[in-house]
XYZ file of C-alpha atoms in Angstrom:
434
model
C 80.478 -90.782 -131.270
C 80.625 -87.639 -132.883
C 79.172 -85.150 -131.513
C 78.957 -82.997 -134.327
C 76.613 -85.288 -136.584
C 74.987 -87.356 -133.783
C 73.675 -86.377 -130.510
C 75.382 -87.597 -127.442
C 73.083 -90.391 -125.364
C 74.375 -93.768 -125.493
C 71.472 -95.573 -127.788
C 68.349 -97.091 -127.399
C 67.828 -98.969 -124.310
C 70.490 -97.067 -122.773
C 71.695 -95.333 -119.244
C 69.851 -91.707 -120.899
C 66.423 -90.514 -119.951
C 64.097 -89.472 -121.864
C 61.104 -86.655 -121.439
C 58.601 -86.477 -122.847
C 56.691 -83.050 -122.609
C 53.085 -82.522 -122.375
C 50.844 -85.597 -121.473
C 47.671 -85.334 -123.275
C 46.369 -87.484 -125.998
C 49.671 -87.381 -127.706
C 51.729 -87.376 -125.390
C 50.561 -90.022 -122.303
C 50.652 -92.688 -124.797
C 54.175 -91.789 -126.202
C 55.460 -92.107 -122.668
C 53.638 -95.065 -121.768
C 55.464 -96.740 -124.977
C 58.898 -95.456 -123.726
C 58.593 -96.431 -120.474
C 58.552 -100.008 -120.773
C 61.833 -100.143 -122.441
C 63.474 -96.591 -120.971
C 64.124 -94.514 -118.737
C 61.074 -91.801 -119.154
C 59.694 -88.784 -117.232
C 56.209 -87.805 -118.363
C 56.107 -83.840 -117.677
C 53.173 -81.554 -117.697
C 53.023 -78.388 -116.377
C 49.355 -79.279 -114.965
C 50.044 -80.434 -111.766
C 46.158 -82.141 -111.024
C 46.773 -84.444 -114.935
C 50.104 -85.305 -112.775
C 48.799 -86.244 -109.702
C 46.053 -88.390 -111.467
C 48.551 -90.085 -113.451
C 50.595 -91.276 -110.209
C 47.073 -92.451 -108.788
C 47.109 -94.355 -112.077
C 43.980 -92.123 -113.427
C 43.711 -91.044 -117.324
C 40.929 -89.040 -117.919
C 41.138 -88.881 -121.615
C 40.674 -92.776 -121.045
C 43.490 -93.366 -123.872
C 45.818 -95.686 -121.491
C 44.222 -98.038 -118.809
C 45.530 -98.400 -115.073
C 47.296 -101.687 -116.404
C 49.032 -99.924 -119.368
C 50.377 -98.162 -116.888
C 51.785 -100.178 -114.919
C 53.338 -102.096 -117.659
C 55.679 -99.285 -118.341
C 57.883 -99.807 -115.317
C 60.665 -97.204 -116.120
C 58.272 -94.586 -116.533
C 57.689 -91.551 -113.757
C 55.557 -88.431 -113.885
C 56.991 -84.795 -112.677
C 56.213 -81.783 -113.038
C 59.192 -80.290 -111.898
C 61.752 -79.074 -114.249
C 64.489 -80.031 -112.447
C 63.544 -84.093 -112.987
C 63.965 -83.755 -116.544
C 67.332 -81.601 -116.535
C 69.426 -84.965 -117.122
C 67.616 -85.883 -119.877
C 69.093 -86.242 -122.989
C 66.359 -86.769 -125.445
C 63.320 -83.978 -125.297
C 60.024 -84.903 -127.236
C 57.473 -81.716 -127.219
C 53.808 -83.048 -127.647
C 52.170 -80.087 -126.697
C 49.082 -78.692 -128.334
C 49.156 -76.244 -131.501
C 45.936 -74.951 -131.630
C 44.404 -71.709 -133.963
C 43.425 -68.556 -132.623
C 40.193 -67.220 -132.839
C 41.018 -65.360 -135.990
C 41.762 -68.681 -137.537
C 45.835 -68.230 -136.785
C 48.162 -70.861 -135.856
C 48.957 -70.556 -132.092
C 52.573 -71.349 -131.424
C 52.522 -70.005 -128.365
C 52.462 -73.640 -126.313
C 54.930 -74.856 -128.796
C 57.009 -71.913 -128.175
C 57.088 -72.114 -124.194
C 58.005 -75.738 -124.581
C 60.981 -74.710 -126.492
C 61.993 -71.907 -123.937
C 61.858 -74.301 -121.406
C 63.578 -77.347 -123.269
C 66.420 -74.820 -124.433
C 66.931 -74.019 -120.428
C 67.624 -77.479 -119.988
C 69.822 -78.006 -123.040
C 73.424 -80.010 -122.728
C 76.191 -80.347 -125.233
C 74.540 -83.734 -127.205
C 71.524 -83.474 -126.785
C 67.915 -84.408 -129.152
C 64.943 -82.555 -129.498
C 62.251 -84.233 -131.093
C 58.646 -82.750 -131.597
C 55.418 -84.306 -132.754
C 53.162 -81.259 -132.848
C 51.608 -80.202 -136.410
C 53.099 -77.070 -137.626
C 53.215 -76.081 -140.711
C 56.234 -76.689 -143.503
C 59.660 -74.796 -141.730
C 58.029 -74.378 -138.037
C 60.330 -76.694 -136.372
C 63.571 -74.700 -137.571
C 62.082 -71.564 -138.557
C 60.253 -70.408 -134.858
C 61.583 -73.711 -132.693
C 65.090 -74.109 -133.107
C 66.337 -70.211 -132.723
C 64.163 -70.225 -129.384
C 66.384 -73.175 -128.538
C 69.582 -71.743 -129.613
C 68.389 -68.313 -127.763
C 67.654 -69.960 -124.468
C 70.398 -72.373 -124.376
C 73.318 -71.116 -125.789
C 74.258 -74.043 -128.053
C 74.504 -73.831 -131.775
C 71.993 -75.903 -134.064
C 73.568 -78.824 -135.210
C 76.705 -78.964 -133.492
C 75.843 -78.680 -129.604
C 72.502 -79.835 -129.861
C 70.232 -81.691 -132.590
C 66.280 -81.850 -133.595
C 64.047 -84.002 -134.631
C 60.218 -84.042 -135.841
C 57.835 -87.363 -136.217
C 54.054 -86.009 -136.356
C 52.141 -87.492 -133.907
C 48.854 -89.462 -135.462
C 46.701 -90.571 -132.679
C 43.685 -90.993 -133.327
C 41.390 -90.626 -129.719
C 38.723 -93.010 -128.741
C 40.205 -95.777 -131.465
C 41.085 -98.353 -129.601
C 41.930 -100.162 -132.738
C 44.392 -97.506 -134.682
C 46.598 -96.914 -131.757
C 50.733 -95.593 -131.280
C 52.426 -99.087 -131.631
C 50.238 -100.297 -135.058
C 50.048 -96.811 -136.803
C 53.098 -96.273 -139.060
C 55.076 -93.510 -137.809
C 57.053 -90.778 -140.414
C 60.011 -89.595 -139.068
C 63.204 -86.900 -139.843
C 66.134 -85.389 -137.957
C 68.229 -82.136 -138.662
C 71.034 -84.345 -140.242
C 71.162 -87.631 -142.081
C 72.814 -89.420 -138.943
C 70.073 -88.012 -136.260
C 67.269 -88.543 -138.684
C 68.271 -92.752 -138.605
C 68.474 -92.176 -134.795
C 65.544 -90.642 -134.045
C 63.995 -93.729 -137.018
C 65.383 -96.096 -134.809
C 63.866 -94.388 -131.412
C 60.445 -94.807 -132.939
C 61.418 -98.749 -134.571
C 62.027 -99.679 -131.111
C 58.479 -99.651 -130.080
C 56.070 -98.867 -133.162
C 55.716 -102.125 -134.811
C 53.947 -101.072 -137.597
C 57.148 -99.442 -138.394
C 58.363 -96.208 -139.685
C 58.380 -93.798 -142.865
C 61.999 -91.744 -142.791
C 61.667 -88.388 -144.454
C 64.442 -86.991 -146.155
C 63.969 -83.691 -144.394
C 61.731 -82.198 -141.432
C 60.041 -80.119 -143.771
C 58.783 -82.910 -145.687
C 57.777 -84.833 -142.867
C 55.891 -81.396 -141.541
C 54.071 -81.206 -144.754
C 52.880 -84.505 -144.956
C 51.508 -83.960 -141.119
C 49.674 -81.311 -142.377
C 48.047 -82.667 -145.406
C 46.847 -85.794 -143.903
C 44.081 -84.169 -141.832
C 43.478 -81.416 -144.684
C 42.607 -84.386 -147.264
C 40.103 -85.645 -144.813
C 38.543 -82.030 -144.559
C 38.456 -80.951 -148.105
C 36.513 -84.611 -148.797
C 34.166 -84.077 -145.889
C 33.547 -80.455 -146.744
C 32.198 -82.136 -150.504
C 30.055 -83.919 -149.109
C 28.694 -81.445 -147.008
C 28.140 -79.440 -149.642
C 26.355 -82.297 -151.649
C 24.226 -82.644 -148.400
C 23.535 -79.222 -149.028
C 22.276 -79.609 -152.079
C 20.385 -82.369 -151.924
C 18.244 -81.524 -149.038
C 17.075 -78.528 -151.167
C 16.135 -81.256 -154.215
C 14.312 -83.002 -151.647
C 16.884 -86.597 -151.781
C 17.925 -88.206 -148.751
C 22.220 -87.731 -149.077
C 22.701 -90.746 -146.967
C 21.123 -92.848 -149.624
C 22.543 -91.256 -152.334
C 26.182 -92.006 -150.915
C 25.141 -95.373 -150.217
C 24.236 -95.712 -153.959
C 27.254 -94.382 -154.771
C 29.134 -96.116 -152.815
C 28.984 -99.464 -154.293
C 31.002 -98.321 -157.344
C 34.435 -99.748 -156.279
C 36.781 -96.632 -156.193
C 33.725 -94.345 -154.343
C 35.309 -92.758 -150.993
C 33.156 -93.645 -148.081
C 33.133 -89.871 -146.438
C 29.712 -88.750 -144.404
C 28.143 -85.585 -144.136
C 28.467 -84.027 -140.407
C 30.670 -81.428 -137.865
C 34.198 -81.288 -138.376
C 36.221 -80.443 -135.545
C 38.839 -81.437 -132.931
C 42.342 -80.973 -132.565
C 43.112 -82.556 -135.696
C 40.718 -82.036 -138.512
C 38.970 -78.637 -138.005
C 42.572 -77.292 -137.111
C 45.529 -78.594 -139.435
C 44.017 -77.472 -142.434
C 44.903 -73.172 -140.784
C 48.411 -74.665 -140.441
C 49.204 -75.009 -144.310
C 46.577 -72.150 -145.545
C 48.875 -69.842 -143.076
C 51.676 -70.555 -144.716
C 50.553 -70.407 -147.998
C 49.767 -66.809 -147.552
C 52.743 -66.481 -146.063
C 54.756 -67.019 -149.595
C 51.958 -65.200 -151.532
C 49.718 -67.912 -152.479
C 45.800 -67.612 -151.228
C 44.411 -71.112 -151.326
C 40.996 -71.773 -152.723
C 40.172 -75.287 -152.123
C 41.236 -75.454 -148.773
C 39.483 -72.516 -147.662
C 36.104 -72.897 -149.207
C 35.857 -76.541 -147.440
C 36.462 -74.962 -144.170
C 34.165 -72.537 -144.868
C 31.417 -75.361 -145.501
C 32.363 -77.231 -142.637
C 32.381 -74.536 -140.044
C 28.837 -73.406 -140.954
C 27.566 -76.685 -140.341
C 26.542 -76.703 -136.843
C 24.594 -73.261 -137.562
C 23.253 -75.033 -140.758
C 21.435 -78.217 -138.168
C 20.199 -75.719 -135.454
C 18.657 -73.836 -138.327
C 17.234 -77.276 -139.750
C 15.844 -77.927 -136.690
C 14.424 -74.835 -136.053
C 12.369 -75.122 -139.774
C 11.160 -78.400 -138.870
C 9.776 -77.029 -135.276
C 8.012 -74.339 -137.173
C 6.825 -76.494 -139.685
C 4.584 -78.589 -136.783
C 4.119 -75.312 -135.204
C 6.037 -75.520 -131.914
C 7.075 -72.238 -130.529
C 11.023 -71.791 -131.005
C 11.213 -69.146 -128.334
C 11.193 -71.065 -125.142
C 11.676 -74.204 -126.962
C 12.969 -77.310 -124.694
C 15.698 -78.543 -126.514
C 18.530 -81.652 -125.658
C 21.236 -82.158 -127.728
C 22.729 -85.539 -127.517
C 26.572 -85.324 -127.546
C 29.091 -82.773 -126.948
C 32.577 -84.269 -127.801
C 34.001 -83.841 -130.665
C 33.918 -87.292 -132.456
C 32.137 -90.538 -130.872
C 33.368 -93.040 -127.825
C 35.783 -90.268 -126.125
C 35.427 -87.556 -123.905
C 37.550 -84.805 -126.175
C 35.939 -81.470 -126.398
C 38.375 -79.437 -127.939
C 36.879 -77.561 -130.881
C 33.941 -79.367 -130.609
C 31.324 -77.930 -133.149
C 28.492 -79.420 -131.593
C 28.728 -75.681 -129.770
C 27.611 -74.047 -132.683
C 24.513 -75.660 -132.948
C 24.102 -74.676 -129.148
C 24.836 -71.429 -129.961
C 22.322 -71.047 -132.888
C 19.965 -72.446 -130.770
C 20.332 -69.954 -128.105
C 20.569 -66.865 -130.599
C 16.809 -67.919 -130.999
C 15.596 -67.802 -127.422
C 15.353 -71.853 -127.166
C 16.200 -73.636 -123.763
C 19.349 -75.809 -124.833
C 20.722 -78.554 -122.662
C 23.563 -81.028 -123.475
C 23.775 -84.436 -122.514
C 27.396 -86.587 -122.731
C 27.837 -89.627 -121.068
C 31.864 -89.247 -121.979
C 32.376 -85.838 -120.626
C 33.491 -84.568 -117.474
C 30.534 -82.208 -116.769
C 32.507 -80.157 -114.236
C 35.145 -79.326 -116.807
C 33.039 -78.944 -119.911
C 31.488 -76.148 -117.674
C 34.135 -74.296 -116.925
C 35.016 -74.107 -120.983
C 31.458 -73.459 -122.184
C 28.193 -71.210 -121.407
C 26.187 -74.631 -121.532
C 23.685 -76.127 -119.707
C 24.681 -79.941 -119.047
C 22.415 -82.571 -117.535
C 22.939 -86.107 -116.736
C 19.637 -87.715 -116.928
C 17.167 -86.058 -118.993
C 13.659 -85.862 -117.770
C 11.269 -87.556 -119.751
C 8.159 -86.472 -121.472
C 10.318 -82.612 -121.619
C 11.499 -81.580 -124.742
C 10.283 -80.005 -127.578
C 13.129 -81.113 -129.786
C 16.192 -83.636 -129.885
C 19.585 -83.365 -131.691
C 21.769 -86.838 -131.999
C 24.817 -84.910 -132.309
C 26.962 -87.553 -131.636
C 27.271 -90.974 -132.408
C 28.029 -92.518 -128.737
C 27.808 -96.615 -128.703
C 25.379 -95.186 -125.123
C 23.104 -93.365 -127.882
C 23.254 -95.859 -130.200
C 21.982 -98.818 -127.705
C 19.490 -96.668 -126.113
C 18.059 -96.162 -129.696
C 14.969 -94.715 -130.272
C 12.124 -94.951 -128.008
C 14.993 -94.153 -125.457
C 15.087 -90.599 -127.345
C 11.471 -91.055 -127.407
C 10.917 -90.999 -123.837
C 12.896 -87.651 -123.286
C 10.117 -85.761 -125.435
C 6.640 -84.050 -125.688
C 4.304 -85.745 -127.371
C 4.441 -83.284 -130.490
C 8.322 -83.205 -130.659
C 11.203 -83.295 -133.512
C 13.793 -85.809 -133.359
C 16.854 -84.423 -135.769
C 19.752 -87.146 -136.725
C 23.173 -85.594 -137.369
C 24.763 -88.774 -137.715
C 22.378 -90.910 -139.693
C 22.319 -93.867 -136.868
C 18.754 -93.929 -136.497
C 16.420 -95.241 -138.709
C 15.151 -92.725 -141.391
C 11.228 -93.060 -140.580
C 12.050 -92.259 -136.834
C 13.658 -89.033 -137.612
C 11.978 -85.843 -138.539
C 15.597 -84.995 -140.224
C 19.029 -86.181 -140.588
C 21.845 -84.214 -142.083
């Protein structure tokens, strides 16, 4: 084999281990996958998500103790000196924004320092993070060549397949989601295809380059926004005419090309973020994007936008918003999974809080302990009945949904407001619904 066009580990299936680094939501299942047909290490620098992973413990409840153990060639470290005979290194690691809506490479870029220590003559780098169009050899691949030594595309080669896991979907999962994939030459781009062929059977999309395939990362999750952030907008609108949006888009909706999106809070690791990635960039080459900017606007004010609903429709039946008892149901991010990155169900705590109101948060998907440490929120387990002046159904949880409403009922005052986010709950038991 050439080592100048291909890297050097002998195939799929073969004698070469493979790492895969960072073992979140991305990355657990990833390794899971490899492991039941090669050699894998799982490696996080969190040593507690490793020892829970050897007990057979996922927290983010993606892969099950039996997964698990169905990937029998599959070890967890967190030592850097189990994955130094590797010969194919996948990053999964989180790219998050900064507070000043910036992309934050840093995670991507210690990954890189560390993979470049390890670097051999041969070796693959593959990584699934979003970045936006040019990341991977523009800020990745000269940390690599700085830490390692090797020259790009001779002594070592790269890869990038954007990871598209969805969390809490247990029916979109890594083996039935189609999976786009590129490498740094023509020859490693049909390896690293083949890598993901061997255990994705929806199959795979090869890119003809790693920007491309970066790009199309990036828009996927930026469509979804811009759509949402419409709809928010028309939500906007139409409570102010005095129409209920959720029957207007179910109207709507039976015209045969109408796209099913929902008012509501956009966030996560996915949605609320990507969209920074490619507006970042944009700037970068002089262009300030419009579109994309206004819906994130929209959807970030959203959570303010309910609190501030809420807070109208307490005043309206005259109960006292200072002091105000108030649960909000849900604090993940999406429904039926305990993520709580960039959840904006915060926002209407926040709001809530600028106004003197009592807030408390109940999840039955969260570690409380943990969501504690992250947030200034109050979190209970079982709401007291007969206590609140107000409820939010923030989230749709399949717990929330079966409780239904004289459940919520029971958790309030007599002269209460009951505010729907998600529209689950029948119209004439809600005081609101976004």
């Amino acid at each position: 084999m050439d080592r100048r066009v291909s890297p050097g580990f002998d195939g799929i299936g073969g004698s070469s281990s493979i790492a895969v680094i960072g073992l979140g939501y991305v990355g657990l299942p990833l390794a899971v996958a490899l492991g039941q047909k090669n050699r894998t290490i799982g490696f996080d620098i969190n040593q507690q998500r490793i020892s829970e992973l050897q007990s057979g413990i996922d927290i983010t409840r993606e892969v099950d103790a039996t997964e698990l153990t169905a990937a029998s060639q599959l070890q967890f470290s967190g030592l850097e000196s189990d994955i130094a005979d590797c010969r194919v290194y996948i990053a999964t690691v989180p790219t998050p924004v900064t507070s000043h809506k910036q992309p934050d490479l840093s995670p991507l870029i210690s990954a890189s320092k560390m993979i470049g220590s390890l670097l051999k003559q041969g070796d693959l780098v593959i990584y699934e993070s979003t970045v936006y169009p040019g990341a991977t050899e523009e800020v990745c691949v000269p940390v690599l060549e700085a830490q390692s030594g090797l020259t790009f595309n001779v002594d070592f080669f790269v890869g990038y397949s954007p990871e598209r896991i969805n969390p809490g979907d247990r029916n979109h999962r890594l083996q039935n989601i189609k999976k786009v994939t590129s490498g740094s030459t023509p020859e490693v781009a049909r390896l690293v295809d083949e890598l993901y062929s061997s255990f994705v059977d929806a199959g795979t999309h090869l890119a003809s380059s790693i920007r491309v395939a970066e790009a199309a990362k990036v828009i996927e999750n930026t469509q979804r926004d811009v759509n949402i952030a419409l709809v928010n907008e028309l939500a906007l609108i139409f409570n102010r005419l005095d129409i209920d949006t959720r029957e207007v888009l179910q109207a709507a909706g039976s015209k045969w090309n109408f796209l099913p999106f929902e008012p509501g809070l956009v966030g996560g690791h996915c949605i609320g973020v990507d969209p920074y990635y490619l507006t970042h960039k944009a700037d970068e080459i002089g262009y300030h994007p419009r579109v994309i900017l206004s819906g994130r606007e929209i959807n970030d004010g959203m959570g303010q936008y309910v609190a501030e609903q809420v807070i109208k429709l307490m005043t309206m039946k005259r109960i006292h918003v200072v002091g105000a008892k108030i649960l909000v149901m849900g604090f993940t991010f999406k429904e039926n999974c305990p993520d709580i990155r960039n959840s904006r169900v915060i926002d209407i705590v926040d709001t809530l809080k600028q106004y003197n109101a009592s807030v408390e948060v109940c999840d039955p998907w969260i570690d409380m302990d943990l969501a504690s440490e992250q947030h200034n929120v109050a979190f209970v387990k079982y709401p007291p009945e007969g206590f609140y002046d107000a409820v939010i159904l923030a989230v749709s949880h399949q717990q929330f949904i079966d409780a239904g409403i004289d459940s919520i009922k029971r958790v309030t005052k007599p002269l209460h407001v009951i505010y729907d986010v998600k529209g689950i709950l029948p119209k004439a038991d809600t005081d609101g619904r976004l």
